[in-house]
Amino acid sequence: AEAQKCCLGQLLMLTCAEALRALSILISFSTDMFCDCFRSSGVIFFSMASGSNGPDRSKTPKHTNRLSKEKSSYLLQHAHNPVTYCLYHFLLLEVGYSTCHWCHVMERESFEDEEIGKILSKNFVCIKVDREERPDVDKVYMTFVQATSGGGGWPMSVWLTPDLRPFIGGTYFPPRDSGRRPGLKTVLLRIIEQWQSNRETLESSGERVLEALRKGTEISASPGETLPSSPDVANRCYQQLAHSYEEEYGGFREAPKFPSPVNLMFLMSFWAVNRASSEGAEALRMVLHTLRMMALGGIHDHVAQGFHRYSTDSSWHVPHFEKMLYDQGQLAVAYITAYQVSGECLLADVARDVLLYVSRDLSDKSGGFYSAEDADSFPTVESTEKREGAFCVWTAGEIRELLPDIVKGATGAITQANIFMHHYGVKEQGNVDPAQDPHGELQGQNVLIVRYSVELTAAHFGISVDRLSELLSDARAKLAEVRRARPPPHLDTKMLASWNGLMLSGFARVGAMLGDKALLERAERAACFLREHLWDEEGQRILHSCYRGDNMEVDASPIAGFLDDYAFVVCGLLDLFEATQRVHWLQWAEELQLRQDQLFWDSQGSGYFCSDPSDPTLLLALKQDQDGAEPSANSVSAMNLLRLSHLTGRQDWIQRSQQLLTAFSDKLIKVPVALPDMVRSVMAQHYTLKQIVICGQPDAEDTASLISCVNSLFLPHKVLMLADGNTEGFLYQRLPVLSTLVAQEGKATAYVCENFACALPVTCPQELRRLLLE
């Protein structure tokens, strides 16, 4: 009755929260009556753009609506569904993202279905949300789905009561019932029936679930609580990871297998402080074996570089083919860190390989990085239906046709194709197990995976290792050229502040370790992009995202940044400062950290909220308590605060880092494996950070030699700064003690300090190395 009395024109004058409440009341009514009114006003209701397989190239789309005017690739992928969608960020039905394979499947199967479209449009206010645009909304409703179903993922569908309380949700519904999985049509009809006959129960159920989630997700420090014991937490985290470790191929589960850089970085930090123990040695072994197996596996793109999202099997062979920016950034850091630890050239090569892919395929001319490449693409230019992996896979016939030349000096009449197929496991009938190919899209195809070492393959064909390397490199180049002529997968040109921060760390860390000026210049371009396009100077806030426009310009989104955006960008800037010693990056990092504290810090319970806690449209104020595909922003922030305190002299940030960690102490004590990146911060608090000060001229060779020595070592508990003698500069003003540290005998000099109590100065890189490894 309240809804029927409401003048639809007046809805446009309400506040955001009031409009949402009023609109949500209409969820049980037919939308036909008022959709036209809102369409004409150009405000709320939209139909959506084309789905996973793209438009049918043979005919004009039957349905088109207002989502065709949106920027989000995910929203644009639904512009031709026969569903009336409401484009708004709070009343939620379905959440996904543009390169999500199963989102594509559900879009094609269910949302393009005429019958399902009519049911949706007649009975529901349908909302479509890009989770990468609105991670705050996604986190709230994903928390509900995980709590009520025991799992989560995308596409995520959630049904809400009129006051926005979720009462049922799940991930991926096929259009019709399939085995024990109910189809979307069945679910919709049952919800309609229950809504009509049992509405009060659904509404009260939604409120009870939300109240339970509020209590279950509350994270705060108890009065008088102190930091948990670092050795105990670190040892328990190691034991929990060792228990889940898969011996044969590495990684931390059987299948599917995810790269999990947060686990690898923790284990290397654990090794760094336990080098003499068997546990430390085992931690390092797990890391190096996992990284080698991933590098050799099909999850690693051997033709066009970079890493796919995850492996569907335990041997890293058949990937889920999408490529995500956040994976590339974290894996570049993990591989270069493993190289620092082991000196194994393969690991450095893979780190470079990742950055080559990102520079070539995920880079915008503005300096920013795109979000992702899709898993699906058209097999040929004539195709009208996309297939997963079509851009990346090969038939044996294609390989033989591309590489027909006889290899001189090899045993027998051997072609380049014979050698390539042997080394990369190519089979005549394809090398993909049908169990890893549920839709039959990879039948007869091969996913390249390194089956033998170069020494074994060379010996098998009677040629030298150098000759084999030349042949394989030449073959990969020929395959890459053919791939460039194939229809490319969809490129999500959305540029997110948070993921650009992760990638900034990748370029800065690899560039510093390898002494590669080109990589460091690319890192600085990325930082300049963030400052120019994703920093609102007037509002003093980070913007969450921007897009590549139709004319290749950068088109900013008005969405304000979330905690992830601030934390990951601050981390990237700190890595860039230590790599370049350009103080303006440190100054901006400090500025952003101060703004993050103002926006997200919980002054009552400590720790940071994921999004603005004053936002009335979000049902839960969450603090993410898991390091997953990306580290949690609280984990990153704990280390950011510690690093910043040692670089700026702000002691209050040490205390804030301790308060943050204390708020998460319950999970850190019981299940630290859920927060391996945060455990690293607990360890850093325990061992304290070393301040490595290089006194010397910025462009001098002896200064560069000392800095290179520091960068060559994995030192998880350190900050690096250059004291150039400019006592009026930022560092000297913040850290007056620097004025007491001077170059010895006119030579660049290194001081290794703890709380600026310094060991004797050294001028020789070898002496510095010995001192740092003590």
Short mmCIF file of C-alpha atoms in Angstrom, two decimals, residues 217-565:
data_model
loop_
_atom_site.label_atom_id
_atom_site.label_comp_id
_atom_site.label_asym_id
_atom_site.label_seq_id
_atom_site.Cartn_x
_atom_site.Cartn_y
_atom_site.Cartn_z
CA THR A 217 31.89 -10.79 11.40
CA GLU A 218 32.69 -8.35 14.20
CA ILE A 219 36.43 -7.90 14.59
CA SER A 220 37.79 -5.74 17.38
CA ALA A 221 40.48 -5.59 20.02
CA SER A 222 39.41 -6.37 23.59
CA PRO A 223 40.45 -3.95 26.35
CA GLY A 224 43.92 -4.78 27.60
CA GLU A 225 44.54 -7.30 24.82
CA THR A 226 48.11 -7.53 23.53
CA LEU A 227 49.78 -8.79 20.37
CA PRO A 228 49.85 -12.57 20.02
CA SER A 229 53.24 -14.28 20.24
CA SER A 230 54.99 -13.98 16.89
CA PRO A 231 56.91 -17.31 17.05
CA ASP A 232 53.76 -19.20 18.05
CA VAL A 233 51.61 -17.61 15.33
CA ALA A 234 54.28 -18.07 12.64
CA ASN A 235 54.94 -21.70 13.58
CA ARG A 236 51.23 -22.52 13.57
CA CYS A 237 50.79 -20.85 10.18
CA TYR A 238 53.71 -22.87 8.82
CA GLN A 239 52.29 -26.11 10.21
CA GLN A 240 48.85 -25.45 8.74
CA LEU A 241 50.34 -24.70 5.32
CA ALA A 242 52.60 -27.77 5.50
CA HIS A 243 49.55 -29.90 6.29
CA SER A 244 47.74 -28.75 3.12
CA TYR A 245 50.84 -28.81 0.89
CA GLU A 246 50.66 -31.14 -2.13
CA GLU A 247 54.02 -32.84 -2.50
CA GLU A 248 54.08 -33.91 -6.15
CA TYR A 249 53.33 -30.65 -7.95
CA GLY A 250 53.42 -28.12 -5.14
CA GLY A 251 50.62 -25.80 -4.14
CA PHE A 252 48.27 -26.10 -1.19
CA ARG A 253 45.36 -28.23 -2.33
CA GLU A 254 44.67 -30.96 -4.83
CA ALA A 255 42.43 -29.22 -7.38
CA PRO A 256 41.56 -26.63 -8.41
CA LYS A 257 44.92 -25.03 -7.64
CA PHE A 258 45.43 -21.30 -7.18
CA PRO A 259 48.81 -19.55 -7.22
CA SER A 260 48.35 -18.14 -3.66
CA PRO A 261 51.28 -15.69 -3.58
CA VAL A 262 50.38 -14.72 0.01
CA ASN A 263 51.28 -18.25 1.14
CA LEU A 264 54.56 -18.23 -0.76
CA MET A 265 55.62 -14.85 0.58
CA PHE A 266 54.90 -15.92 4.16
CA LEU A 267 56.92 -19.10 3.76
CA MET A 268 59.91 -17.17 2.44
CA SER A 269 59.67 -14.77 5.40
CA PHE A 270 59.41 -17.76 7.73
CA TRP A 271 62.55 -19.23 6.16
CA ALA A 272 64.39 -15.91 6.55
CA VAL A 273 64.13 -16.09 10.35
CA ASN A 274 64.42 -19.88 10.62
CA ARG A 275 67.25 -20.61 8.19
CA ALA A 276 69.03 -23.02 10.48
CA SER A 277 65.97 -25.15 11.29
CA SER A 278 64.49 -28.08 9.39
CA GLU A 279 61.15 -26.23 9.31
CA GLY A 280 62.79 -23.25 7.64
CA ALA A 281 64.43 -25.46 5.04
CA GLU A 282 61.13 -27.23 4.37
CA ALA A 283 59.30 -23.90 4.01
CA LEU A 284 61.76 -22.80 1.33
CA ARG A 285 61.55 -26.15 -0.43
CA MET A 286 57.76 -25.86 -0.66
CA VAL A 287 58.03 -22.38 -2.18
CA LEU A 288 60.67 -23.17 -4.77
CA HIS A 289 59.03 -26.42 -5.86
CA THR A 290 55.64 -24.72 -6.23
CA LEU A 291 57.04 -21.83 -8.25
CA ARG A 292 59.00 -24.17 -10.54
CA MET A 293 55.97 -26.38 -11.18
CA MET A 294 53.79 -23.37 -11.92
CA ALA A 295 56.39 -21.97 -14.31
CA LEU A 296 56.54 -25.28 -16.20
CA GLY A 297 52.79 -25.86 -16.15
CA GLY A 298 49.98 -24.85 -18.47
CA ILE A 299 48.89 -22.17 -16.03
CA HIS A 300 51.95 -20.29 -17.33
CA ASP A 301 51.43 -19.04 -20.88
CA HIS A 302 54.54 -20.32 -22.68
CA VAL A 303 53.75 -18.46 -25.89
CA ALA A 304 52.50 -15.04 -24.77
CA GLN A 305 53.74 -14.89 -21.16
CA GLY A 306 51.88 -14.17 -17.95
CA PHE A 307 49.83 -16.51 -15.77
CA HIS A 308 46.28 -17.72 -16.10
CA ARG A 309 43.90 -17.49 -13.16
CA TYR A 310 44.17 -21.02 -11.74
CA SER A 311 44.63 -24.66 -12.68
CA THR A 312 41.63 -26.97 -12.88
CA ASP A 313 43.84 -29.98 -12.08
CA SER A 314 46.51 -30.76 -9.50
CA SER A 315 49.44 -30.68 -11.97
CA TRP A 316 49.04 -27.00 -13.04
CA HIS A 317 48.25 -28.26 -16.55
CA VAL A 318 44.80 -27.14 -17.71
CA PRO A 319 44.11 -23.60 -16.57
CA HIS A 320 41.04 -21.50 -16.26
CA PHE A 321 42.27 -19.25 -19.05
CA GLU A 322 41.43 -15.75 -17.85
CA LYS A 323 44.37 -13.57 -16.84
CA MET A 324 44.00 -11.14 -13.95
CA LEU A 325 46.18 -8.12 -13.25
CA TYR A 326 46.33 -8.77 -9.51
CA ASP A 327 47.82 -12.22 -10.12
CA GLN A 328 50.54 -10.81 -12.36
CA GLY A 329 51.55 -8.17 -9.83
CA GLN A 330 51.82 -10.55 -6.89
CA LEU A 331 53.48 -13.34 -8.87
CA ALA A 332 56.15 -10.99 -10.21
CA VAL A 333 57.04 -10.15 -6.60
CA ALA A 334 56.95 -13.81 -5.51
CA TYR A 335 59.23 -14.95 -8.34
CA ILE A 336 61.78 -12.16 -7.90
CA THR A 337 61.83 -12.79 -4.14
CA ALA A 338 62.47 -16.49 -4.75
CA TYR A 339 65.32 -15.48 -7.06
CA GLN A 340 66.78 -13.31 -4.31
CA VAL A 341 66.65 -16.31 -2.00
CA SER A 342 67.91 -19.01 -4.38
CA GLY A 343 69.81 -17.30 -7.21
CA GLU A 344 67.95 -19.59 -9.62
CA CYS A 345 67.85 -17.87 -13.03
CA LEU A 346 64.58 -19.54 -14.07
CA LEU A 347 62.76 -17.60 -11.35
CA ALA A 348 64.13 -14.22 -12.47
CA ASP A 349 63.26 -15.09 -16.08
CA VAL A 350 59.66 -15.79 -15.08
CA ALA A 351 59.42 -12.49 -13.18
CA ARG A 352 60.61 -10.65 -16.32
CA ASP A 353 58.23 -12.75 -18.40
CA VAL A 354 55.24 -11.61 -16.31
CA LEU A 355 56.18 -7.95 -16.66
CA LEU A 356 56.68 -8.36 -20.41
CA TYR A 357 53.13 -9.66 -20.72
CA VAL A 358 51.69 -6.82 -18.63
CA SER A 359 53.70 -4.17 -20.49
CA ARG A 360 52.56 -5.49 -23.86
CA ASP A 361 48.96 -6.60 -23.30
CA LEU A 362 47.60 -4.91 -20.15
CA SER A 363 49.11 -1.42 -20.44
CA ASP A 364 47.34 1.79 -21.33
CA LYS A 365 49.22 4.65 -22.94
CA SER A 366 48.37 6.77 -19.88
CA GLY A 367 50.59 4.50 -17.76
CA GLY A 368 47.77 2.58 -16.10
CA PHE A 369 47.17 -1.16 -16.20
CA TYR A 370 44.01 -2.89 -17.46
CA SER A 371 42.21 -5.36 -15.23
CA ALA A 372 42.00 -8.63 -17.13
CA GLU A 373 41.81 -10.72 -20.27
CA ASP A 374 38.88 -13.08 -20.74
CA ALA A 375 39.07 -16.86 -20.82
CA ASP A 376 36.72 -17.10 -23.80
CA SER A 377 37.23 -16.03 -27.40
CA PHE A 378 36.12 -16.86 -30.93
CA PRO A 379 38.10 -19.82 -32.36
CA THR A 380 38.18 -18.20 -35.84
CA VAL A 381 37.20 -14.89 -37.36
CA GLU A 382 34.16 -16.62 -38.88
CA SER A 383 32.98 -18.10 -35.55
CA THR A 384 29.79 -16.90 -33.90
CA GLU A 385 30.29 -18.70 -30.59
CA LYS A 386 33.13 -18.21 -28.14
CA ARG A 387 35.00 -21.06 -26.46
CA GLU A 388 37.11 -21.12 -23.35
CA GLY A 389 40.83 -21.19 -24.13
CA ALA A 390 40.38 -20.87 -27.90
CA PHE A 391 43.04 -18.15 -28.09
CA CYS A 392 45.65 -20.26 -26.30
CA VAL A 393 45.36 -23.90 -27.37
CA TRP A 394 46.79 -25.85 -30.31
CA THR A 395 46.11 -28.96 -32.31
CA ALA A 396 48.97 -31.27 -33.24
CA GLY A 397 48.21 -30.52 -36.89
CA GLU A 398 48.68 -26.80 -36.37
CA ILE A 399 52.06 -27.37 -34.72
CA ARG A 400 53.30 -29.62 -37.53
CA GLU A 401 52.17 -27.13 -40.16
CA LEU A 402 53.89 -24.23 -38.39
CA LEU A 403 57.17 -26.03 -37.66
CA PRO A 404 57.89 -28.34 -40.64
CA ASP A 405 61.66 -27.78 -41.00
CA ILE A 406 64.06 -30.70 -40.56
CA VAL A 407 66.52 -30.06 -37.73
CA LYS A 408 70.07 -30.63 -38.95
CA GLY A 409 72.23 -32.67 -36.63
CA ALA A 410 69.32 -34.23 -34.77
CA THR A 411 68.97 -37.99 -34.54
CA GLY A 412 66.87 -39.19 -37.48
CA ALA A 413 64.64 -37.10 -39.76
CA ILE A 414 63.37 -34.91 -36.94
CA THR A 415 61.40 -31.72 -37.53
CA GLN A 416 61.19 -28.70 -35.32
CA ALA A 417 57.59 -29.76 -34.67
CA ASN A 418 58.72 -33.15 -33.34
CA ILE A 419 61.02 -31.49 -30.84
CA PHE A 420 58.48 -28.87 -29.78
CA MET A 421 55.67 -31.40 -29.37
CA HIS A 422 57.88 -33.69 -27.29
CA HIS A 423 59.08 -30.92 -25.00
CA TYR A 424 55.63 -29.35 -24.48
CA GLY A 425 53.56 -32.52 -24.23
CA VAL A 426 51.57 -32.07 -27.45
CA LYS A 427 49.52 -35.16 -28.41
CA GLU A 428 47.80 -36.09 -31.64
CA GLN A 429 44.40 -36.43 -29.96
CA GLY A 430 44.93 -33.50 -27.62
CA ASN A 431 46.36 -33.56 -24.11
CA VAL A 432 43.37 -32.30 -22.09
CA ASP A 433 41.66 -34.83 -19.84
CA PRO A 434 37.88 -34.79 -20.50
CA ALA A 435 37.39 -34.39 -16.75
CA GLN A 436 39.01 -30.94 -17.09
CA ASP A 437 36.78 -30.04 -20.05
CA PRO A 438 33.14 -30.12 -18.86
CA HIS A 439 31.78 -28.37 -21.96
CA GLY A 440 33.92 -30.23 -24.52
CA GLU A 441 35.51 -26.98 -25.66
CA LEU A 442 39.07 -28.36 -25.55
CA GLN A 443 38.50 -31.65 -27.34
CA GLY A 444 41.46 -32.43 -29.61
CA GLN A 445 43.34 -29.39 -28.31
CA ASN A 446 46.65 -29.12 -26.47
CA VAL A 447 47.59 -26.88 -23.56
CA LEU A 448 51.37 -26.46 -23.63
CA ILE A 449 53.15 -27.79 -20.55
CA VAL A 450 56.89 -28.39 -20.17
CA ARG A 451 57.33 -32.15 -19.82
CA TYR A 452 61.14 -32.42 -19.76
CA SER A 453 64.13 -30.34 -18.83
CA VAL A 454 66.08 -28.82 -21.70
CA GLU A 455 68.92 -31.24 -20.90
CA LEU A 456 66.68 -34.30 -21.27
CA THR A 457 65.00 -33.07 -24.45
CA ALA A 458 68.36 -32.14 -26.00
CA ALA A 459 69.79 -35.56 -25.14
CA HIS A 460 66.69 -37.30 -26.52
CA PHE A 461 67.21 -35.71 -29.95
CA GLY A 462 70.99 -35.68 -29.90
CA ILE A 463 71.47 -31.91 -30.02
CA SER A 464 73.12 -29.41 -27.68
CA VAL A 465 71.21 -27.55 -24.98
CA ASP A 466 72.01 -24.22 -26.67
CA ARG A 467 70.70 -25.48 -29.99
CA LEU A 468 67.53 -26.76 -28.35
CA SER A 469 66.95 -23.43 -26.61
CA GLU A 470 67.25 -21.64 -29.95
CA LEU A 471 64.78 -24.02 -31.60
CA LEU A 472 62.22 -23.70 -28.80
CA SER A 473 62.53 -19.91 -28.70
CA ASP A 474 62.09 -19.70 -32.48
CA ALA A 475 59.07 -22.02 -32.31
CA ARG A 476 57.40 -19.99 -29.55
CA ALA A 477 57.89 -16.83 -31.60
CA LYS A 478 56.18 -18.46 -34.61
CA LEU A 479 53.28 -19.59 -32.45
CA ALA A 480 52.99 -16.12 -30.94
CA GLU A 481 52.72 -14.62 -34.42
CA VAL A 482 49.89 -17.00 -35.28
CA ARG A 483 48.12 -16.20 -32.03
CA ARG A 484 48.23 -12.49 -32.80
CA ALA A 485 46.17 -13.22 -35.91
CA ARG A 486 43.48 -15.06 -33.92
CA PRO A 487 40.41 -13.22 -32.58
CA PRO A 488 41.64 -11.95 -29.21
CA PRO A 489 39.79 -12.52 -25.95
CA HIS A 490 37.84 -9.64 -24.48
CA LEU A 491 40.09 -7.12 -22.73
CA ASP A 492 38.62 -5.48 -19.64
CA THR A 493 40.06 -1.97 -19.91
CA LYS A 494 38.84 -0.94 -16.50
CA MET A 495 41.79 0.38 -14.47
CA LEU A 496 41.43 -0.15 -10.72
CA ALA A 497 43.51 1.81 -8.20
CA SER A 498 44.00 -1.26 -5.98
CA TRP A 499 45.22 -3.60 -8.70
CA ASN A 500 47.39 -0.88 -10.20
CA GLY A 501 48.96 -0.58 -6.76
CA LEU A 502 49.77 -4.30 -6.74
CA MET A 503 51.26 -4.06 -10.22
CA LEU A 504 53.25 -0.98 -9.24
CA SER A 505 54.87 -3.11 -6.52
CA GLY A 506 55.69 -5.76 -9.12
CA PHE A 507 57.53 -3.40 -11.45
CA ALA A 508 59.28 -1.58 -8.60
CA ARG A 509 60.46 -4.72 -6.81
CA VAL A 510 61.63 -6.55 -9.94
CA GLY A 511 63.25 -3.42 -11.35
CA ALA A 512 65.15 -2.78 -8.12
CA MET A 513 66.33 -6.37 -7.78
CA LEU A 514 67.52 -6.64 -11.39
CA GLY A 515 68.82 -3.08 -11.61
CA ASP A 516 66.59 -2.59 -14.66
CA LYS A 517 66.01 1.11 -15.33
CA ALA A 518 63.31 0.44 -17.94
CA LEU A 519 61.21 -1.47 -15.40
CA LEU A 520 61.65 1.30 -12.84
CA GLU A 521 60.64 3.90 -15.41
CA ARG A 522 57.51 1.85 -16.14
CA ALA A 523 56.78 1.75 -12.41
CA GLU A 524 57.07 5.54 -12.20
CA ARG A 525 54.73 5.95 -15.16
CA ALA A 526 52.19 3.82 -13.29
CA ALA A 527 52.54 5.98 -10.18
CA CYS A 528 52.12 9.13 -12.29
CA PHE A 529 48.98 7.61 -13.80
CA LEU A 530 47.55 6.98 -10.34
CA ARG A 531 48.30 10.54 -9.31
CA GLU A 532 46.88 12.09 -12.47
CA HIS A 533 43.78 9.98 -13.07
CA LEU A 534 42.81 8.29 -9.81
CA TRP A 535 43.58 10.98 -7.25
CA ASP A 536 40.93 13.62 -6.64
CA GLU A 537 43.05 16.55 -5.45
CA GLU A 538 40.09 18.72 -4.56
CA GLY A 539 38.29 16.03 -2.57
CA GLN A 540 41.55 14.58 -1.25
CA ARG A 541 40.51 11.03 -2.06
CA ILE A 542 41.48 8.15 -4.29
CA LEU A 543 39.01 7.21 -7.00
CA HIS A 544 38.37 3.50 -7.33
CA SER A 545 38.45 3.10 -11.10
CA CYS A 546 38.65 4.60 -14.54
CA TYR A 547 38.19 3.28 -18.07
CA ARG A 548 39.75 3.52 -21.47
CA GLY A 549 37.36 5.64 -23.47
CA ASP A 550 36.26 5.16 -27.06
CA ASN A 551 39.02 7.48 -28.27
CA MET A 552 41.69 5.90 -26.05
CA GLU A 553 41.32 8.68 -23.48
CA VAL A 554 41.03 7.93 -19.74
CA ASP A 555 37.45 8.22 -18.54
CA ALA A 556 37.26 8.44 -14.74
CA SER A 557 34.47 6.92 -12.64
CA PRO A 558 33.01 8.86 -9.70
CA ILE A 559 33.20 5.85 -7.36
CA ALA A 560 35.24 6.77 -4.29
CA GLY A 561 38.14 4.53 -3.37
CA PHE A 562 37.84 1.69 -0.86
CA LEU A 563 40.32 0.49 1.72
CA ASP A 564 42.01 -1.83 -0.81
CA ASP A 565 42.70 1.13 -3.08
#
